[in-house]
Amino acid sequence: MVETLSIAVIGAPGVGKTSIIRQFIYNDFSETYTPTQTRYVYRPSVILNGVMYDLKVLDVPPISSFPSSPSQTWPSRDLWSLQSKHANAYILVYDICCVESFEYVKMIRQQIVDNRVGSSSEVPILVVGSKRDLQRHRFTQRRAVSVLVKKTWKCGYVECSAKYNWHVLLLFKELLGIAVARGLRPNHTSIRLQGALQRNRCNVM
């Protein structure tokens, strides 16, 4: 039986969420920016240690406002319910050149943690610094963000460039590794990602 892993990809407008997903699945990048207006679901598959997993990758449009506490009503309630209750893992994307996009990720991560209080397992979260090809314009050093994310937030951290397909595959490998380690498929000591299936096409690494 093929297991399904639902991954919500969340971030501020223009950080490159869709570009990362499409580079991973289709090996494709577009210079044209098209804002994500509605939730879109991609369904690639991957192989970990000889076991196939169907991925449900949710490209989530930005949520414009947030409640001050988890007890308040969320804007776009159905959308957030889908993310918080049914996503098995999260990729939180920010632009390394935009400090506001990092603050957005910081707020989203806290809300995910608050809404997962009392759950049986800790949800896997991977923070992704996008647009690494614009390294010279970053708002702070990579190490400062990496230490905060890994040591304080206890999340995974990867930087990537969708434009040059740099570390895009790595970030999905990293997330799946975290998911496996936290109970999706226990007893796996290593991970081998053989690639995404684009419908009936398989890219084998």
PDB file of C-alpha atoms in Angstrom:
ATOM      1  CA  MET A   1       0.000   0.000   0.000  1.00  0.00           C
ATOM      2  CA  VAL A   2       1.377   3.413  -1.004  1.00  0.00           C
ATOM      3  CA  GLU A   3       1.440   5.915   1.849  1.00  0.00           C
ATOM      4  CA  THR A   4       0.400   9.531   1.300  1.00  0.00           C
ATOM      5  CA  LEU A   5       2.207  12.507   2.809  1.00  0.00           C
ATOM      6  CA  SER A   6       0.519  15.907   2.690  1.00  0.00           C
ATOM      7  CA  ILE A   7       2.904  18.883   2.604  1.00  0.00           C
ATOM      8  CA  ALA A   8       1.738  22.507   2.879  1.00  0.00           C
ATOM      9  CA  VAL A   9       4.092  25.066   1.300  1.00  0.00           C
ATOM     10  CA  ILE A  10       3.495  28.473   2.898  1.00  0.00           C
ATOM     11  CA  GLY A  11       5.127  31.888   2.611  1.00  0.00           C
ATOM     12  CA  ALA A  12       4.609  35.585   1.930  1.00  0.00           C
ATOM     13  CA  PRO A  13       3.808  36.797  -1.617  1.00  0.00           C
ATOM     14  CA  GLY A  14       6.640  36.577  -4.126  1.00  0.00           C
ATOM     15  CA  VAL A  15       9.045  34.412  -2.113  1.00  0.00           C
ATOM     16  CA  GLY A  16       9.124  31.660  -4.754  1.00  0.00           C
ATOM     17  CA  LYS A  17       6.880  28.927  -3.352  1.00  0.00           C
ATOM     18  CA  THR A  18       5.412  27.912  -6.705  1.00  0.00           C
ATOM     19  CA  SER A  19       8.788  28.153  -8.439  1.00  0.00           C
ATOM     20  CA  ILE A  20      10.311  25.743  -5.924  1.00  0.00           C
ATOM     21  CA  ILE A  21       7.465  23.257  -6.316  1.00  0.00           C
ATOM     22  CA  ARG A  22       7.505  23.387 -10.114  1.00  0.00           C
ATOM     23  CA  GLN A  23      11.275  23.046 -10.252  1.00  0.00           C
ATOM     24  CA  PHE A  24      11.039  19.956  -8.040  1.00  0.00           C
ATOM     25  CA  ILE A  25       8.240  18.299  -9.990  1.00  0.00           C
ATOM     26  CA  TYR A  26       8.650  19.518 -13.570  1.00  0.00           C
ATOM     27  CA  ASN A  27      12.278  20.728 -13.668  1.00  0.00           C
ATOM     28  CA  ASP A  28      10.828  24.037 -14.848  1.00  0.00           C
ATOM     29  CA  PHE A  29      11.367  27.694 -13.936  1.00  0.00           C
ATOM     30  CA  SER A  30       9.587  30.793 -15.208  1.00  0.00           C
ATOM     31  CA  GLU A  31      10.914  34.344 -14.901  1.00  0.00           C
ATOM     32  CA  THR A  32       7.314  35.625 -14.957  1.00  0.00           C
ATOM     33  CA  TYR A  33       5.815  36.177 -11.509  1.00  0.00           C
ATOM     34  CA  THR A  34       2.220  35.026 -11.175  1.00  0.00           C
ATOM     35  CA  PRO A  35       0.780  35.504  -7.661  1.00  0.00           C
ATOM     36  CA  THR A  36      -0.812  32.426  -6.092  1.00  0.00           C
ATOM     37  CA  GLN A  37      -4.493  33.310  -5.749  1.00  0.00           C
ATOM     38  CA  THR A  38      -5.998  29.955  -4.795  1.00  0.00           C
ATOM     39  CA  ARG A  39      -4.748  26.744  -3.246  1.00  0.00           C
ATOM     40  CA  TYR A  40      -3.263  24.368  -5.814  1.00  0.00           C
ATOM     41  CA  VAL A  41      -2.435  20.727  -5.194  1.00  0.00           C
ATOM     42  CA  TYR A  42       0.440  18.867  -6.872  1.00  0.00           C
ATOM     43  CA  ARG A  43       0.654  15.085  -6.628  1.00  0.00           C
ATOM     44  CA  PRO A  44       4.173  13.774  -7.297  1.00  0.00           C
ATOM     45  CA  SER A  45       5.563  10.535  -5.887  1.00  0.00           C
ATOM     46  CA  VAL A  46       8.930   9.705  -4.362  1.00  0.00           C
ATOM     47  CA  ILE A  47      10.777   6.569  -3.324  1.00  0.00           C
ATOM     48  CA  LEU A  48      12.426   6.312   0.095  1.00  0.00           C
ATOM     49  CA  ASN A  49      14.546   3.216   0.713  1.00  0.00           C
ATOM     50  CA  GLY A  50      12.551   1.307  -1.882  1.00  0.00           C
ATOM     51  CA  VAL A  51       9.177   2.428  -0.483  1.00  0.00           C
ATOM     52  CA  MET A  52       6.987   4.657  -2.630  1.00  0.00           C
ATOM     53  CA  TYR A  53       5.144   7.628  -1.148  1.00  0.00           C
ATOM     54  CA  ASP A  54       2.499   9.706  -2.863  1.00  0.00           C
ATOM     55  CA  LEU A  55       2.992  13.378  -2.004  1.00  0.00           C
ATOM     56  CA  LYS A  56       0.160  15.863  -1.833  1.00  0.00           C
ATOM     57  CA  VAL A  57       1.972  19.199  -2.128  1.00  0.00           C
ATOM     58  CA  LEU A  58      -0.290  22.158  -1.339  1.00  0.00           C
ATOM     59  CA  ASP A  59       0.751  25.505  -2.820  1.00  0.00           C
ATOM     60  CA  VAL A  60      -0.999  27.791  -0.338  1.00  0.00           C
ATOM     61  CA  PRO A  61      -1.860  31.449  -1.106  1.00  0.00           C
ATOM     62  CA  PRO A  62      -0.703  33.938   1.559  1.00  0.00           C
ATOM     63  CA  ILE A  63      -2.952  34.489   4.563  1.00  0.00           C
ATOM     64  CA  SER A  64      -3.220  38.253   5.026  1.00  0.00           C
ATOM     65  CA  SER A  65      -4.033  38.494   8.736  1.00  0.00           C
ATOM     66  CA  PHE A  66      -3.760  36.392  11.868  1.00  0.00           C
ATOM     67  CA  PRO A  67      -5.620  36.136  15.184  1.00  0.00           C
ATOM     68  CA  SER A  68      -3.877  37.131  18.386  1.00  0.00           C
ATOM     69  CA  SER A  69      -4.550  33.726  19.941  1.00  0.00           C
ATOM     70  CA  PRO A  70      -5.320  30.195  18.699  1.00  0.00           C
ATOM     71  CA  SER A  71      -8.856  30.419  20.164  1.00  0.00           C
ATOM     72  CA  GLN A  72      -9.888  33.154  17.756  1.00  0.00           C
ATOM     73  CA  THR A  73     -11.370  32.521  14.333  1.00  0.00           C
ATOM     74  CA  TRP A  74      -8.892  32.175  11.504  1.00  0.00           C
ATOM     75  CA  PRO A  75      -9.340  34.091   8.274  1.00  0.00           C
ATOM     76  CA  SER A  76     -10.002  31.703   5.392  1.00  0.00           C
ATOM     77  CA  ARG A  77     -10.960  29.145   8.018  1.00  0.00           C
ATOM     78  CA  ASP A  78     -11.432  26.199   5.664  1.00  0.00           C
ATOM     79  CA  LEU A  79      -8.014  26.753   4.133  1.00  0.00           C
ATOM     80  CA  TRP A  80      -6.221  26.911   7.469  1.00  0.00           C
ATOM     81  CA  SER A  81      -8.181  23.918   8.742  1.00  0.00           C
ATOM     82  CA  LEU A  82      -6.933  21.930   5.777  1.00  0.00           C
ATOM     83  CA  GLN A  83      -3.360  22.973   6.501  1.00  0.00           C
ATOM     84  CA  SER A  84      -3.324  22.539  10.262  1.00  0.00           C
ATOM     85  CA  LYS A  85      -5.385  19.382  10.582  1.00  0.00           C
ATOM     86  CA  HIS A  86      -4.488  17.419   7.475  1.00  0.00           C
ATOM     87  CA  ALA A  87      -0.968  18.458   6.471  1.00  0.00           C
ATOM     88  CA  ASN A  88       1.646  16.000   7.713  1.00  0.00           C
ATOM     89  CA  ALA A  89       4.503  18.450   7.210  1.00  0.00           C
ATOM     90  CA  TYR A  90       5.213  22.090   6.361  1.00  0.00           C
ATOM     91  CA  ILE A  91       7.665  23.935   4.158  1.00  0.00           C
ATOM     92  CA  LEU A  92       7.842  27.582   5.234  1.00  0.00           C
ATOM     93  CA  VAL A  93       9.492  29.692   2.531  1.00  0.00           C
ATOM     94  CA  TYR A  94      11.031  33.145   2.895  1.00  0.00           C
ATOM     95  CA  ASP A  95      13.092  35.365   0.584  1.00  0.00           C
ATOM     96  CA  ILE A  96      16.653  35.743   1.919  1.00  0.00           C
ATOM     97  CA  CYS A  97      16.607  39.355   0.645  1.00  0.00           C
ATOM     98  CA  CYS A  98      13.378  40.321   2.437  1.00  0.00           C
ATOM     99  CA  VAL A  99      13.271  40.500   6.223  1.00  0.00           C
ATOM    100  CA  GLU A 100       9.477  40.965   6.181  1.00  0.00           C
ATOM    101  CA  SER A 101       9.058  37.571   4.525  1.00  0.00           C
ATOM    102  CA  PHE A 102      11.095  36.006   7.329  1.00  0.00           C
ATOM    103  CA  GLU A 103       8.902  37.687   9.949  1.00  0.00           C
ATOM    104  CA  TYR A 104       5.914  36.210   8.125  1.00  0.00           C
ATOM    105  CA  VAL A 105       7.422  32.718   8.397  1.00  0.00           C
ATOM    106  CA  LYS A 106       8.203  33.334  12.062  1.00  0.00           C
ATOM    107  CA  MET A 107       4.551  34.153  12.756  1.00  0.00           C
ATOM    108  CA  ILE A 108       3.242  31.205  10.726  1.00  0.00           C
ATOM    109  CA  ARG A 109       5.542  28.757  12.486  1.00  0.00           C
ATOM    110  CA  GLN A 110       4.343  29.931  15.883  1.00  0.00           C
ATOM    111  CA  GLN A 111       0.717  29.562  14.842  1.00  0.00           C
ATOM    112  CA  ILE A 112       1.356  26.033  13.568  1.00  0.00           C
ATOM    113  CA  VAL A 113       3.028  25.112  16.855  1.00  0.00           C
ATOM    114  CA  ASP A 114       0.203  26.668  18.902  1.00  0.00           C
ATOM    115  CA  ASN A 115      -2.468  24.853  16.891  1.00  0.00           C
ATOM    116  CA  ARG A 116      -0.653  21.538  17.233  1.00  0.00           C
ATOM    117  CA  VAL A 117      -0.510  21.667  21.052  1.00  0.00           C
ATOM    118  CA  GLY A 118      -1.799  18.385  22.442  1.00  0.00           C
ATOM    119  CA  SER A 119      -1.251  16.399  19.234  1.00  0.00           C
ATOM    120  CA  SER A 120       0.368  12.972  19.480  1.00  0.00           C
ATOM    121  CA  SER A 121       3.426  13.898  17.409  1.00  0.00           C
ATOM    122  CA  GLU A 122       5.521  16.937  16.607  1.00  0.00           C
ATOM    123  CA  VAL A 123       4.768  18.186  13.109  1.00  0.00           C
ATOM    124  CA  PRO A 124       7.788  18.319  10.765  1.00  0.00           C
ATOM    125  CA  ILE A 125       8.623  21.889   9.707  1.00  0.00           C
ATOM    126  CA  LEU A 126      11.326  22.872   7.258  1.00  0.00           C
ATOM    127  CA  VAL A 127      12.224  26.555   6.869  1.00  0.00           C
ATOM    128  CA  VAL A 128      13.523  27.376   3.394  1.00  0.00           C
ATOM    129  CA  GLY A 129      15.526  30.441   2.433  1.00  0.00           C
ATOM    130  CA  SER A 130      14.627  31.076  -1.205  1.00  0.00           C
ATOM    131  CA  LYS A 131      16.475  33.014  -3.947  1.00  0.00           C
ATOM    132  CA  ARG A 132      19.979  32.001  -2.893  1.00  0.00           C
ATOM    133  CA  ASP A 133      21.148  33.238  -6.295  1.00  0.00           C
ATOM    134  CA  LEU A 134      20.635  36.766  -4.881  1.00  0.00           C
ATOM    135  CA  GLN A 135      23.062  36.043  -2.039  1.00  0.00           C
ATOM    136  CA  ARG A 136      24.700  39.483  -2.203  1.00  0.00           C
ATOM    137  CA  HIS A 137      21.440  41.178  -1.264  1.00  0.00           C
ATOM    138  CA  ARG A 138      20.486  39.050   1.731  1.00  0.00           C
ATOM    139  CA  PHE A 139      19.252  40.899   4.826  1.00  0.00           C
ATOM    140  CA  THR A 140      21.402  38.956   7.300  1.00  0.00           C
ATOM    141  CA  GLN A 141      24.039  36.241   7.413  1.00  0.00           C
ATOM    142  CA  ARG A 142      22.965  32.690   6.732  1.00  0.00           C
ATOM    143  CA  ARG A 143      24.458  31.443   9.995  1.00  0.00           C
ATOM    144  CA  ALA A 144      22.323  33.786  12.105  1.00  0.00           C
ATOM    145  CA  VAL A 145      19.104  32.464  10.565  1.00  0.00           C
ATOM    146  CA  SER A 146      20.272  28.857  10.599  1.00  0.00           C
ATOM    147  CA  VAL A 147      21.119  28.943  14.306  1.00  0.00           C
ATOM    148  CA  LEU A 148      17.765  30.530  15.177  1.00  0.00           C
ATOM    149  CA  VAL A 149      15.764  28.055  13.118  1.00  0.00           C
ATOM    150  CA  LYS A 150      17.650  24.914  14.120  1.00  0.00           C
ATOM    151  CA  LYS A 151      18.456  25.595  17.761  1.00  0.00           C
ATOM    152  CA  THR A 152      15.586  27.797  18.930  1.00  0.00           C
ATOM    153  CA  TRP A 153      12.733  26.738  16.662  1.00  0.00           C
ATOM    154  CA  LYS A 154      13.918  23.103  16.411  1.00  0.00           C
ATOM    155  CA  CYS A 155      13.128  23.077  12.680  1.00  0.00           C
ATOM    156  CA  GLY A 156      15.113  22.003   9.647  1.00  0.00           C
ATOM    157  CA  TYR A 157      16.744  24.688   7.503  1.00  0.00           C
ATOM    158  CA  VAL A 158      17.787  24.748   3.835  1.00  0.00           C
ATOM    159  CA  GLU A 159      18.557  27.531   1.370  1.00  0.00           C
ATOM    160  CA  CYS A 160      17.833  27.067  -2.321  1.00  0.00           C
ATOM    161  CA  SER A 161      17.547  28.699  -5.725  1.00  0.00           C
ATOM    162  CA  ALA A 162      14.597  27.608  -7.862  1.00  0.00           C
ATOM    163  CA  LYS A 163      16.049  29.591 -10.769  1.00  0.00           C
ATOM    164  CA  TYR A 164      19.216  27.488 -10.901  1.00  0.00           C
ATOM    165  CA  ASN A 165      17.687  24.326  -9.397  1.00  0.00           C
ATOM    166  CA  TRP A 166      20.142  24.530  -6.498  1.00  0.00           C
ATOM    167  CA  HIS A 167      19.210  22.508  -3.390  1.00  0.00           C
ATOM    168  CA  VAL A 168      15.567  22.171  -4.499  1.00  0.00           C
ATOM    169  CA  LEU A 169      15.713  18.392  -4.426  1.00  0.00           C
ATOM    170  CA  LEU A 170      17.717  18.580  -1.201  1.00  0.00           C
ATOM    171  CA  LEU A 171      15.005  20.504   0.629  1.00  0.00           C
ATOM    172  CA  PHE A 172      12.376  17.867  -0.166  1.00  0.00           C
ATOM    173  CA  LYS A 173      14.829  15.159   0.867  1.00  0.00           C
ATOM    174  CA  GLU A 174      15.433  17.033   4.113  1.00  0.00           C
ATOM    175  CA  LEU A 175      11.726  17.376   4.870  1.00  0.00           C
ATOM    176  CA  LEU A 176      10.997  13.739   4.124  1.00  0.00           C
ATOM    177  CA  GLY A 177      13.921  12.809   6.339  1.00  0.00           C
ATOM    178  CA  ILE A 178      12.422  14.769   9.215  1.00  0.00           C
ATOM    179  CA  ALA A 179       9.011  13.179   8.603  1.00  0.00           C
ATOM    180  CA  VAL A 180      10.498   9.684   8.594  1.00  0.00           C
ATOM    181  CA  ALA A 181      12.492  10.378  11.750  1.00  0.00           C
ATOM    182  CA  ARG A 182       9.370  11.611  13.531  1.00  0.00           C
ATOM    183  CA  GLY A 183       7.289   8.566  12.888  1.00  0.00           C
ATOM    184  CA  LEU A 184       6.024   8.423   9.330  1.00  0.00           C
ATOM    185  CA  ARG A 185       8.168   5.373   8.696  1.00  0.00           C
ATOM    186  CA  PRO A 186      10.255   4.451  11.772  1.00  0.00           C
ATOM    187  CA  ASN A 187      13.396   2.309  11.645  1.00  0.00           C
ATOM    188  CA  HIS A 188      14.660   3.868   8.414  1.00  0.00           C
ATOM    189  CA  THR A 189      18.263   4.827   9.021  1.00  0.00           C
ATOM    190  CA  SER A 190      18.915   6.447   5.636  1.00  0.00           C
ATOM    191  CA  ILE A 191      16.953   8.127   2.900  1.00  0.00           C
ATOM    192  CA  ARG A 192      17.222   7.641  -0.835  1.00  0.00           C
ATOM    193  CA  LEU A 193      15.042   9.954  -2.885  1.00  0.00           C
ATOM    194  CA  GLN A 194      14.732   8.624  -6.421  1.00  0.00           C
ATOM    195  CA  GLY A 195      12.887  11.625  -7.754  1.00  0.00           C
ATOM    196  CA  ALA A 196       9.474  13.013  -8.478  1.00  0.00           C
ATOM    197  CA  LEU A 197       7.078  11.369 -10.865  1.00  0.00           C
ATOM    198  CA  GLN A 198       5.630  13.778 -13.396  1.00  0.00           C
ATOM    199  CA  ARG A 199       2.537  11.762 -14.145  1.00  0.00           C
ATOM    200  CA  ASN A 200       4.089   8.684 -15.784  1.00  0.00           C
ATOM    201  CA  ARG A 201       7.651  10.020 -15.939  1.00  0.00           C
ATOM    202  CA  CYS A 202      10.251   9.261 -13.287  1.00  0.00           C
ATOM    203  CA  ASN A 203      13.498  11.162 -12.717  1.00  0.00           C
ATOM    204  CA  VAL A 204      15.882   8.701 -11.076  1.00  0.00           C
ATOM    205  CA  MET A 205      18.786  10.105  -9.092  1.00  0.00           C
TER     206      MET A 205
END
